[in-house]
Amino acid sequence: KGTIIANMECSMIVETEIEKAGGKVERVRVGDVFVAEKIKETGALFAMETSAHYFTPEFYVFDDPIVVGLKLGEILSKTDQRLSSMADDIPSYPKTMKNFKCPDEIKFQVMEKIIEGFKEKGCKLDMTDGAKVIFDDGWALMRPSNTTPLIRASVEAFTEERLTQLLSMVEDEFNTALEGTK
C-alpha cells in the first residue's frame, strides 16, 4: 500500500493491479529525471517506465537493475509461487506503438493542431506528456520526440478491434494536423 509512479506509456493494467492491492498510481512524463522528481515529491514506494527502468527508492532515487533484481529475489523467497506463474496472473491488453515522421521545425505546431483536433472532438485529454486521449476502453498517447524528427504514438485498448480503431483515429489526427501545418 502506497504510491507507485508510472510513466504515461505504461499499461492501464498498472492502475487496476495496484489499486486492487490497495495502492495508488501517479503518472509522470516519460524520462527518468521526471520519475525521480515525482518519487521525491510523493515518497513513492516504487516507480517504473515502459523502457524497463525500475526504481526502488527504498535504497536511492534512480533506476538500478541489480537492486530491483535483488528485491524481486527477496519477494520470491517469501512465496512458493514461481515468477512465471505470478506474471501469468497479471492480465494484459493489446498495445502498439507507431512513429510518425515529422520535421523538427514543425513538430510542435503539429502537436498543437493534434491537441486542438482532440479538443474539438470533445475527447478527454491528459496533457502530462504530449496528448493522451483517454476512453473507457483504451487510450492513445501522442508526444513529440525530443531527439528525433518524430511524433510518437502509443495506443492500448481492451480488444484488438478497439486498438485498430484507436490507431486509425491517431493516424487520421496526425495526417490532418500535418496537412494543416504545411
Short mmCIF file of N, CA and C in Angstrom, two decimals:
data_model
loop_
_atom_site.label_atom_id
_atom_site.label_comp_id
_atom_site.label_asym_id
_atom_site.label_seq_id
_atom_site.Cartn_x
_atom_site.Cartn_y
_atom_site.Cartn_z
N LYS A 1 0.84 -1.18 0.00
CA LYS A 1 0.00 0.00 0.00
C LYS A 1 0.89 1.24 0.00
N GLY A 2 0.57 2.15 -0.89
CA GLY A 2 1.35 3.37 -1.03
C GLY A 2 1.28 3.84 -2.47
N THR A 3 2.15 4.78 -2.80
CA THR A 3 2.14 5.36 -4.14
C THR A 3 3.16 4.67 -5.04
N ILE A 4 2.73 4.39 -6.27
CA ILE A 4 3.58 3.84 -7.31
C ILE A 4 3.59 4.85 -8.45
N ILE A 5 4.76 5.13 -9.00
CA ILE A 5 4.89 6.06 -10.12
C ILE A 5 5.02 5.25 -11.41
N ALA A 6 4.28 5.66 -12.44
CA ALA A 6 4.38 5.01 -13.76
C ALA A 6 4.36 6.11 -14.82
N ASN A 7 5.19 5.95 -15.84
CA ASN A 7 5.15 6.98 -16.88
C ASN A 7 3.88 6.83 -17.71
N MET A 8 3.62 7.82 -18.54
CA MET A 8 2.36 7.90 -19.28
C MET A 8 2.15 6.74 -20.25
N GLU A 9 3.23 6.09 -20.67
CA GLU A 9 3.10 4.99 -21.63
C GLU A 9 2.82 3.64 -20.98
N CYS A 10 2.96 3.54 -19.67
CA CYS A 10 2.73 2.26 -19.00
C CYS A 10 1.27 1.83 -19.17
N SER A 11 1.08 0.54 -19.19
CA SER A 11 -0.24 -0.06 -19.41
C SER A 11 -1.27 0.39 -18.37
N MET A 12 -2.52 0.43 -18.82
CA MET A 12 -3.62 0.77 -17.90
C MET A 12 -3.83 -0.33 -16.87
N ILE A 13 -3.24 -1.49 -17.09
CA ILE A 13 -3.35 -2.58 -16.11
C ILE A 13 -2.62 -2.21 -14.82
N VAL A 14 -1.66 -1.28 -14.91
CA VAL A 14 -0.93 -0.86 -13.71
C VAL A 14 -1.90 -0.33 -12.67
N GLU A 15 -2.80 0.60 -13.07
CA GLU A 15 -3.80 1.13 -12.12
C GLU A 15 -4.66 0.01 -11.56
N THR A 16 -5.14 -0.86 -12.43
CA THR A 16 -6.04 -1.93 -12.00
C THR A 16 -5.38 -2.80 -10.92
N GLU A 17 -4.17 -3.24 -11.18
CA GLU A 17 -3.50 -4.15 -10.25
C GLU A 17 -3.04 -3.45 -8.97
N ILE A 18 -2.51 -2.24 -9.10
CA ILE A 18 -2.03 -1.51 -7.91
C ILE A 18 -3.21 -1.12 -7.02
N GLU A 19 -4.29 -0.63 -7.62
CA GLU A 19 -5.47 -0.26 -6.83
C GLU A 19 -6.10 -1.48 -6.17
N LYS A 20 -6.07 -2.62 -6.88
CA LYS A 20 -6.59 -3.86 -6.30
C LYS A 20 -5.80 -4.24 -5.04
N ALA A 21 -4.50 -3.91 -5.04
CA ALA A 21 -3.65 -4.23 -3.89
C ALA A 21 -3.68 -3.13 -2.83
N GLY A 22 -4.51 -2.09 -3.05
CA GLY A 22 -4.66 -1.03 -2.06
C GLY A 22 -3.72 0.15 -2.25
N GLY A 23 -3.03 0.19 -3.37
CA GLY A 23 -2.12 1.30 -3.65
C GLY A 23 -2.73 2.34 -4.56
N LYS A 24 -1.91 3.31 -4.89
CA LYS A 24 -2.34 4.43 -5.73
C LYS A 24 -1.25 4.66 -6.79
N VAL A 25 -1.66 4.95 -8.02
CA VAL A 25 -0.72 5.20 -9.11
C VAL A 25 -0.74 6.68 -9.47
N GLU A 26 0.44 7.24 -9.62
CA GLU A 26 0.57 8.60 -10.14
C GLU A 26 1.36 8.51 -11.43
N ARG A 27 0.86 9.19 -12.45
CA ARG A 27 1.50 9.19 -13.77
C ARG A 27 2.47 10.36 -13.89
N VAL A 28 3.49 10.16 -14.71
CA VAL A 28 4.53 11.17 -14.89
C VAL A 28 5.01 11.13 -16.33
N ARG A 29 5.65 12.22 -16.76
CA ARG A 29 6.22 12.28 -18.10
C ARG A 29 7.24 11.17 -18.30
N VAL A 30 7.44 10.79 -19.55
CA VAL A 30 8.48 9.83 -19.90
C VAL A 30 9.84 10.46 -19.62
N GLY A 31 10.72 9.72 -18.97
CA GLY A 31 12.07 10.20 -18.68
C GLY A 31 12.43 9.99 -17.22
N ASP A 32 13.62 9.42 -16.98
CA ASP A 32 14.00 9.08 -15.61
C ASP A 32 14.12 10.30 -14.70
N VAL A 33 14.47 11.46 -15.25
CA VAL A 33 14.55 12.67 -14.44
C VAL A 33 13.18 13.01 -13.85
N PHE A 34 12.13 12.90 -14.68
CA PHE A 34 10.77 13.21 -14.22
C PHE A 34 10.28 12.18 -13.21
N VAL A 35 10.67 10.93 -13.42
CA VAL A 35 10.31 9.87 -12.48
C VAL A 35 10.96 10.14 -11.13
N ALA A 36 12.25 10.44 -11.14
CA ALA A 36 12.97 10.70 -9.88
C ALA A 36 12.38 11.90 -9.13
N GLU A 37 12.03 12.96 -9.86
CA GLU A 37 11.41 14.13 -9.22
C GLU A 37 10.09 13.75 -8.54
N LYS A 38 9.29 12.94 -9.24
CA LYS A 38 7.98 12.54 -8.70
C LYS A 38 8.15 11.63 -7.48
N ILE A 39 9.17 10.78 -7.50
CA ILE A 39 9.44 9.93 -6.34
C ILE A 39 9.71 10.80 -5.12
N LYS A 40 10.58 11.80 -5.29
CA LYS A 40 10.92 12.69 -4.18
C LYS A 40 9.70 13.46 -3.69
N GLU A 41 8.88 13.91 -4.64
CA GLU A 41 7.68 14.70 -4.32
C GLU A 41 6.64 13.89 -3.56
N THR A 42 6.47 12.61 -3.92
CA THR A 42 5.38 11.81 -3.36
C THR A 42 5.80 10.80 -2.30
N GLY A 43 7.10 10.51 -2.22
CA GLY A 43 7.54 9.45 -1.32
C GLY A 43 7.13 8.07 -1.82
N ALA A 44 7.06 7.91 -3.13
CA ALA A 44 6.61 6.66 -3.75
C ALA A 44 7.44 5.47 -3.29
N LEU A 45 6.79 4.31 -3.28
CA LEU A 45 7.44 3.06 -2.89
C LEU A 45 8.20 2.42 -4.05
N PHE A 46 7.74 2.71 -5.28
CA PHE A 46 8.31 2.06 -6.46
C PHE A 46 7.94 2.92 -7.66
N ALA A 47 8.75 2.82 -8.71
CA ALA A 47 8.43 3.55 -9.94
C ALA A 47 8.88 2.74 -11.15
N MET A 48 8.22 2.99 -12.29
CA MET A 48 8.54 2.23 -13.49
C MET A 48 8.33 3.07 -14.74
N GLU A 49 9.09 2.68 -15.77
CA GLU A 49 8.90 3.25 -17.10
C GLU A 49 8.76 2.10 -18.09
N THR A 50 8.12 2.36 -19.21
CA THR A 50 7.95 1.32 -20.23
C THR A 50 9.28 0.89 -20.82
N SER A 51 10.31 1.68 -20.66
CA SER A 51 11.63 1.36 -21.19
C SER A 51 12.37 0.36 -20.29
N ALA A 52 11.65 -0.28 -19.38
CA ALA A 52 12.20 -1.28 -18.45
C ALA A 52 13.14 -0.66 -17.42
N HIS A 53 12.89 0.58 -17.05
CA HIS A 53 13.60 1.22 -15.96
C HIS A 53 12.71 1.10 -14.73
N TYR A 54 13.29 0.54 -13.66
CA TYR A 54 12.54 0.35 -12.42
C TYR A 54 13.32 1.01 -11.29
N PHE A 55 12.60 1.69 -10.42
CA PHE A 55 13.20 2.45 -9.34
C PHE A 55 12.72 1.90 -8.01
N THR A 56 13.65 1.67 -7.09
CA THR A 56 13.31 1.25 -5.73
C THR A 56 13.84 2.31 -4.77
N PRO A 57 13.06 3.35 -4.51
CA PRO A 57 13.51 4.48 -3.70
C PRO A 57 13.87 4.13 -2.26
N GLU A 58 13.54 2.94 -1.85
CA GLU A 58 13.93 2.47 -0.52
C GLU A 58 15.45 2.57 -0.36
N PHE A 59 16.18 2.44 -1.48
CA PHE A 59 17.64 2.49 -1.44
C PHE A 59 18.19 3.83 -1.94
N TYR A 60 17.78 4.25 -3.13
CA TYR A 60 18.15 5.55 -3.69
C TYR A 60 17.25 5.84 -4.87
N VAL A 61 17.23 7.12 -5.28
CA VAL A 61 16.23 7.56 -6.25
C VAL A 61 16.79 7.57 -7.67
N PHE A 62 17.19 6.41 -8.15
CA PHE A 62 17.44 6.23 -9.57
C PHE A 62 17.29 4.76 -9.88
N ASP A 63 17.16 4.45 -11.16
CA ASP A 63 16.90 3.06 -11.53
C ASP A 63 18.18 2.25 -11.45
N ASP A 64 18.05 1.03 -10.96
CA ASP A 64 19.19 0.14 -10.83
C ASP A 64 18.70 -1.29 -10.99
N PRO A 65 19.01 -1.93 -12.12
CA PRO A 65 18.51 -3.28 -12.37
C PRO A 65 19.01 -4.32 -11.37
N ILE A 66 20.19 -4.11 -10.83
CA ILE A 66 20.72 -5.08 -9.85
C ILE A 66 19.90 -5.03 -8.57
N VAL A 67 19.64 -3.83 -8.07
CA VAL A 67 18.85 -3.68 -6.84
C VAL A 67 17.44 -4.22 -7.06
N VAL A 68 16.84 -3.91 -8.21
CA VAL A 68 15.49 -4.40 -8.50
C VAL A 68 15.49 -5.93 -8.58
N GLY A 69 16.51 -6.50 -9.20
CA GLY A 69 16.61 -7.96 -9.27
C GLY A 69 16.73 -8.59 -7.89
N LEU A 70 17.53 -7.97 -7.03
CA LEU A 70 17.67 -8.47 -5.66
C LEU A 70 16.35 -8.35 -4.89
N LYS A 71 15.66 -7.24 -5.08
CA LYS A 71 14.36 -7.05 -4.41
C LYS A 71 13.36 -8.10 -4.89
N LEU A 72 13.37 -8.38 -6.18
CA LEU A 72 12.49 -9.41 -6.73
C LEU A 72 12.84 -10.78 -6.13
N GLY A 73 14.13 -11.05 -6.00
CA GLY A 73 14.56 -12.30 -5.36
C GLY A 73 14.06 -12.40 -3.93
N GLU A 74 14.11 -11.29 -3.20
CA GLU A 74 13.60 -11.26 -1.83
C GLU A 74 12.11 -11.59 -1.79
N ILE A 75 11.35 -10.98 -2.70
CA ILE A 75 9.90 -11.24 -2.77
C ILE A 75 9.65 -12.71 -3.07
N LEU A 76 10.38 -13.26 -4.05
CA LEU A 76 10.18 -14.67 -4.43
C LEU A 76 10.57 -15.62 -3.30
N SER A 77 11.53 -15.23 -2.48
CA SER A 77 11.96 -16.10 -1.38
C SER A 77 10.89 -16.25 -0.30
N LYS A 78 9.89 -15.37 -0.33
CA LYS A 78 8.83 -15.40 0.68
C LYS A 78 7.55 -16.05 0.17
N THR A 79 7.62 -16.71 -0.98
CA THR A 79 6.43 -17.35 -1.55
C THR A 79 6.81 -18.68 -2.20
N ASP A 80 5.83 -19.53 -2.37
CA ASP A 80 6.05 -20.79 -3.08
C ASP A 80 5.82 -20.63 -4.57
N GLN A 81 5.31 -19.49 -4.97
CA GLN A 81 4.96 -19.25 -6.37
C GLN A 81 6.21 -18.98 -7.20
N ARG A 82 6.16 -19.42 -8.45
CA ARG A 82 7.23 -19.11 -9.39
C ARG A 82 6.95 -17.75 -10.02
N LEU A 83 7.99 -17.07 -10.45
CA LEU A 83 7.83 -15.76 -11.09
C LEU A 83 6.95 -15.88 -12.33
N SER A 84 7.12 -16.94 -13.10
CA SER A 84 6.32 -17.11 -14.32
C SER A 84 4.83 -17.23 -14.00
N SER A 85 4.48 -17.91 -12.92
CA SER A 85 3.05 -18.03 -12.59
C SER A 85 2.51 -16.70 -12.04
N MET A 86 3.35 -15.94 -11.35
CA MET A 86 2.92 -14.61 -10.90
C MET A 86 2.64 -13.73 -12.12
N ALA A 87 3.53 -13.78 -13.09
CA ALA A 87 3.37 -12.98 -14.31
C ALA A 87 2.12 -13.42 -15.08
N ASP A 88 1.87 -14.73 -15.11
CA ASP A 88 0.68 -15.24 -15.81
C ASP A 88 -0.62 -14.74 -15.19
N ASP A 89 -0.58 -14.42 -13.89
CA ASP A 89 -1.78 -13.94 -13.19
C ASP A 89 -2.13 -12.49 -13.54
N ILE A 90 -1.20 -11.78 -14.15
CA ILE A 90 -1.44 -10.37 -14.48
C ILE A 90 -1.98 -10.29 -15.91
N PRO A 91 -3.18 -9.77 -16.08
CA PRO A 91 -3.74 -9.68 -17.43
C PRO A 91 -2.96 -8.66 -18.27
N SER A 92 -3.12 -8.76 -19.57
CA SER A 92 -2.50 -7.76 -20.45
C SER A 92 -3.50 -7.37 -21.53
N TYR A 93 -3.29 -6.20 -22.08
CA TYR A 93 -4.15 -5.68 -23.14
C TYR A 93 -3.32 -5.47 -24.40
N PRO A 94 -3.97 -5.52 -25.55
CA PRO A 94 -3.26 -5.25 -26.80
C PRO A 94 -2.72 -3.81 -26.79
N LYS A 95 -1.48 -3.67 -27.24
CA LYS A 95 -0.83 -2.37 -27.25
C LYS A 95 0.07 -2.28 -28.47
N THR A 96 0.19 -1.09 -29.03
CA THR A 96 1.09 -0.90 -30.17
C THR A 96 1.67 0.50 -30.11
N MET A 97 2.75 0.68 -30.86
CA MET A 97 3.39 1.99 -30.98
C MET A 97 3.60 2.29 -32.46
N LYS A 98 3.57 3.56 -32.79
CA LYS A 98 3.83 3.96 -34.17
C LYS A 98 4.55 5.30 -34.15
N ASN A 99 5.56 5.41 -35.01
CA ASN A 99 6.28 6.67 -35.17
C ASN A 99 5.82 7.36 -36.44
N PHE A 100 5.53 8.64 -36.33
CA PHE A 100 5.15 9.45 -37.48
C PHE A 100 6.29 10.42 -37.78
N LYS A 101 6.82 10.36 -38.99
CA LYS A 101 7.88 11.29 -39.37
C LYS A 101 7.30 12.69 -39.44
N CYS A 102 8.01 13.61 -38.79
CA CYS A 102 7.54 15.00 -38.74
C CYS A 102 8.76 15.90 -38.56
N PRO A 103 9.01 16.79 -39.50
CA PRO A 103 10.20 17.65 -39.40
C PRO A 103 10.27 18.40 -38.07
N ASP A 104 11.47 18.48 -37.52
CA ASP A 104 11.67 19.17 -36.24
C ASP A 104 11.11 20.58 -36.25
N GLU A 105 11.23 21.26 -37.40
CA GLU A 105 10.81 22.67 -37.49
C GLU A 105 9.32 22.85 -37.25
N ILE A 106 8.53 21.81 -37.49
CA ILE A 106 7.07 21.98 -37.35
C ILE A 106 6.41 21.01 -36.37
N LYS A 107 7.18 20.08 -35.79
CA LYS A 107 6.52 19.03 -35.00
C LYS A 107 5.75 19.56 -33.79
N PHE A 108 6.20 20.66 -33.20
CA PHE A 108 5.46 21.18 -32.04
C PHE A 108 4.18 21.90 -32.48
N GLN A 109 4.22 22.52 -33.66
CA GLN A 109 2.99 23.11 -34.21
C GLN A 109 2.00 22.00 -34.60
N VAL A 110 2.53 20.91 -35.15
CA VAL A 110 1.68 19.77 -35.49
C VAL A 110 1.03 19.22 -34.22
N MET A 111 1.81 19.12 -33.14
CA MET A 111 1.24 18.63 -31.87
C MET A 111 0.13 19.55 -31.39
N GLU A 112 0.31 20.85 -31.53
CA GLU A 112 -0.75 21.79 -31.12
C GLU A 112 -2.02 21.55 -31.92
N LYS A 113 -1.87 21.30 -33.21
CA LYS A 113 -3.05 21.02 -34.06
C LYS A 113 -3.70 19.70 -33.67
N ILE A 114 -2.89 18.71 -33.33
CA ILE A 114 -3.42 17.42 -32.88
C ILE A 114 -4.26 17.63 -31.62
N ILE A 115 -3.72 18.40 -30.68
CA ILE A 115 -4.43 18.69 -29.43
C ILE A 115 -5.74 19.42 -29.72
N GLU A 116 -5.68 20.42 -30.60
CA GLU A 116 -6.90 21.14 -30.99
C GLU A 116 -7.94 20.18 -31.57
N GLY A 117 -7.49 19.27 -32.43
CA GLY A 117 -8.40 18.31 -33.04
C GLY A 117 -9.08 17.42 -32.02
N PHE A 118 -8.31 16.93 -31.04
CA PHE A 118 -8.89 16.10 -29.99
C PHE A 118 -9.88 16.91 -29.15
N LYS A 119 -9.53 18.15 -28.84
CA LYS A 119 -10.43 19.00 -28.04
C LYS A 119 -11.73 19.27 -28.79
N GLU A 120 -11.62 19.54 -30.10
CA GLU A 120 -12.82 19.79 -30.91
C GLU A 120 -13.76 18.59 -30.92
N LYS A 121 -13.18 17.39 -30.81
CA LYS A 121 -13.99 16.16 -30.79
C LYS A 121 -14.54 15.87 -29.39
N GLY A 122 -14.18 16.70 -28.42
CA GLY A 122 -14.67 16.51 -27.06
C GLY A 122 -13.99 15.37 -26.32
N CYS A 123 -12.80 15.00 -26.74
CA CYS A 123 -12.07 13.90 -26.11
C CYS A 123 -11.57 14.29 -24.72
N LYS A 124 -11.52 13.31 -23.84
CA LYS A 124 -10.92 13.50 -22.52
C LYS A 124 -9.40 13.44 -22.70
N LEU A 125 -8.70 14.51 -22.31
CA LEU A 125 -7.26 14.61 -22.54
C LEU A 125 -6.49 14.72 -21.23
N ASP A 126 -5.33 14.06 -21.20
CA ASP A 126 -4.35 14.25 -20.13
C ASP A 126 -3.12 14.83 -20.82
N MET A 127 -2.72 16.02 -20.41
CA MET A 127 -1.63 16.74 -21.07
C MET A 127 -0.31 16.63 -20.29
N THR A 128 -0.18 15.65 -19.43
CA THR A 128 1.04 15.48 -18.63
C THR A 128 2.26 15.36 -19.52
N ASP A 129 2.13 14.64 -20.63
CA ASP A 129 3.26 14.41 -21.54
C ASP A 129 2.70 14.24 -22.94
N GLY A 130 2.71 15.29 -23.73
CA GLY A 130 2.06 15.22 -25.03
C GLY A 130 0.56 15.30 -24.84
N ALA A 131 -0.15 14.49 -25.61
CA ALA A 131 -1.62 14.47 -25.51
C ALA A 131 -2.07 13.02 -25.39
N LYS A 132 -2.61 12.67 -24.24
CA LYS A 132 -3.14 11.32 -24.03
C LYS A 132 -4.65 11.40 -24.04
N VAL A 133 -5.25 10.73 -25.03
CA VAL A 133 -6.70 10.69 -25.17
C VAL A 133 -7.18 9.45 -24.42
N ILE A 134 -8.08 9.65 -23.48
CA ILE A 134 -8.50 8.55 -22.60
C ILE A 134 -9.95 8.19 -22.86
N PHE A 135 -10.17 6.90 -23.07
CA PHE A 135 -11.52 6.36 -23.27
C PHE A 135 -11.77 5.30 -22.20
N ASP A 136 -13.01 4.86 -22.05
CA ASP A 136 -13.33 3.82 -21.08
C ASP A 136 -12.67 2.49 -21.44
N ASP A 137 -12.36 2.30 -22.71
CA ASP A 137 -11.84 1.00 -23.17
C ASP A 137 -10.46 1.10 -23.81
N GLY A 138 -9.73 2.17 -23.50
CA GLY A 138 -8.38 2.29 -24.04
C GLY A 138 -7.88 3.72 -24.01
N TRP A 139 -6.71 3.93 -24.60
CA TRP A 139 -6.11 5.26 -24.65
C TRP A 139 -5.14 5.34 -25.82
N ALA A 140 -4.82 6.58 -26.18
CA ALA A 140 -3.82 6.84 -27.21
C ALA A 140 -3.00 8.04 -26.76
N LEU A 141 -1.69 7.89 -26.75
CA LEU A 141 -0.78 8.96 -26.35
C LEU A 141 0.03 9.39 -27.56
N MET A 142 0.03 10.68 -27.83
CA MET A 142 0.87 11.23 -28.89
C MET A 142 1.80 12.26 -28.25
N ARG A 143 3.10 12.10 -28.53
CA ARG A 143 4.07 13.03 -27.96
C ARG A 143 5.23 13.23 -28.93
N PRO A 144 5.70 14.47 -29.03
CA PRO A 144 6.82 14.74 -29.92
C PRO A 144 8.11 14.19 -29.32
N SER A 145 8.95 13.60 -30.15
CA SER A 145 10.26 13.16 -29.70
C SER A 145 11.13 14.39 -29.47
N ASN A 146 11.91 14.37 -28.42
CA ASN A 146 12.83 15.48 -28.17
C ASN A 146 14.17 15.29 -28.86
N THR A 147 14.38 14.11 -29.45
CA THR A 147 15.69 13.81 -30.02
C THR A 147 15.67 13.50 -31.51
N THR A 148 14.49 13.23 -32.06
CA THR A 148 14.41 12.88 -33.48
C THR A 148 13.20 13.56 -34.11
N PRO A 149 13.19 13.68 -35.45
CA PRO A 149 12.05 14.32 -36.12
C PRO A 149 10.84 13.38 -36.22
N LEU A 150 10.26 13.10 -35.07
CA LEU A 150 9.13 12.16 -34.99
C LEU A 150 8.09 12.65 -34.00
N ILE A 151 6.87 12.23 -34.23
CA ILE A 151 5.83 12.26 -33.20
C ILE A 151 5.50 10.80 -32.94
N ARG A 152 5.62 10.41 -31.69
CA ARG A 152 5.42 9.01 -31.32
C ARG A 152 4.00 8.80 -30.80
N ALA A 153 3.43 7.68 -31.19
CA ALA A 153 2.09 7.32 -30.70
C ALA A 153 2.17 5.98 -30.00
N SER A 154 1.56 5.89 -28.84
CA SER A 154 1.38 4.63 -28.11
C SER A 154 -0.12 4.46 -27.94
N VAL A 155 -0.61 3.26 -28.21
CA VAL A 155 -2.05 3.01 -28.16
C VAL A 155 -2.29 1.69 -27.43
N GLU A 156 -3.27 1.67 -26.53
CA GLU A 156 -3.64 0.46 -25.81
C GLU A 156 -5.16 0.40 -25.70
N ALA A 157 -5.70 -0.81 -25.79
CA ALA A 157 -7.16 -0.98 -25.70
C ALA A 157 -7.48 -2.34 -25.10
N PHE A 158 -8.73 -2.51 -24.71
CA PHE A 158 -9.16 -3.79 -24.15
C PHE A 158 -9.19 -4.90 -25.19
N THR A 159 -9.45 -4.53 -26.45
CA THR A 159 -9.55 -5.54 -27.52
C THR A 159 -8.71 -5.13 -28.73
N GLU A 160 -8.37 -6.11 -29.56
CA GLU A 160 -7.63 -5.84 -30.80
C GLU A 160 -8.44 -4.93 -31.72
N GLU A 161 -9.74 -5.17 -31.78
CA GLU A 161 -10.61 -4.36 -32.64
C GLU A 161 -10.56 -2.89 -32.22
N ARG A 162 -10.67 -2.64 -30.93
CA ARG A 162 -10.64 -1.26 -30.44
C ARG A 162 -9.25 -0.66 -30.64
N LEU A 163 -8.21 -1.46 -30.49
CA LEU A 163 -6.85 -0.99 -30.72
C LEU A 163 -6.71 -0.48 -32.16
N THR A 164 -7.23 -1.24 -33.10
CA THR A 164 -7.19 -0.84 -34.51
C THR A 164 -7.94 0.46 -34.73
N GLN A 165 -9.10 0.61 -34.09
CA GLN A 165 -9.88 1.85 -34.22
C GLN A 165 -9.12 3.05 -33.66
N LEU A 166 -8.52 2.88 -32.49
CA LEU A 166 -7.79 3.98 -31.87
C LEU A 166 -6.55 4.36 -32.68
N LEU A 167 -5.85 3.36 -33.21
CA LEU A 167 -4.68 3.63 -34.04
C LEU A 167 -5.09 4.39 -35.30
N SER A 168 -6.20 4.01 -35.89
CA SER A 168 -6.71 4.70 -37.07
C SER A 168 -7.06 6.16 -36.74
N MET A 169 -7.66 6.38 -35.57
CA MET A 169 -8.00 7.73 -35.13
C MET A 169 -6.74 8.58 -35.00
N VAL A 170 -5.70 8.00 -34.40
CA VAL A 170 -4.43 8.70 -34.21
C VAL A 170 -3.80 9.04 -35.56
N GLU A 171 -3.80 8.08 -36.47
CA GLU A 171 -3.24 8.32 -37.81
C GLU A 171 -3.98 9.45 -38.51
N ASP A 172 -5.31 9.43 -38.45
CA ASP A 172 -6.12 10.48 -39.08
C ASP A 172 -5.82 11.84 -38.47
N GLU A 173 -5.73 11.87 -37.16
CA GLU A 173 -5.47 13.14 -36.46
C GLU A 173 -4.10 13.69 -36.83
N PHE A 174 -3.10 12.80 -36.90
CA PHE A 174 -1.76 13.25 -37.30
C PHE A 174 -1.76 13.79 -38.72
N ASN A 175 -2.35 13.04 -39.64
CA ASN A 175 -2.36 13.47 -41.05
C ASN A 175 -3.08 14.80 -41.23
N THR A 176 -4.21 14.98 -40.55
CA THR A 176 -4.95 16.24 -40.62
C THR A 176 -4.11 17.39 -40.06
N ALA A 177 -3.46 17.16 -38.93
CA ALA A 177 -2.64 18.20 -38.30
C ALA A 177 -1.44 18.55 -39.17
N LEU A 178 -0.80 17.54 -39.73
CA LEU A 178 0.37 17.78 -40.59
C LEU A 178 -0.03 18.58 -41.81
N GLU A 179 -1.12 18.19 -42.42
CA GLU A 179 -1.61 18.90 -43.62
C GLU A 179 -1.97 20.35 -43.29
N GLY A 180 -2.53 20.57 -42.11
CA GLY A 180 -2.93 21.92 -41.71
C GLY A 180 -1.77 22.80 -41.27
N THR A 181 -0.59 22.21 -41.13
CA THR A 181 0.59 22.96 -40.68
C THR A 181 1.48 23.36 -41.85
N LYS A 182 1.41 22.60 -42.93
CA LYS A 182 2.30 22.87 -44.08
C LYS A 182 1.97 24.17 -44.76
#
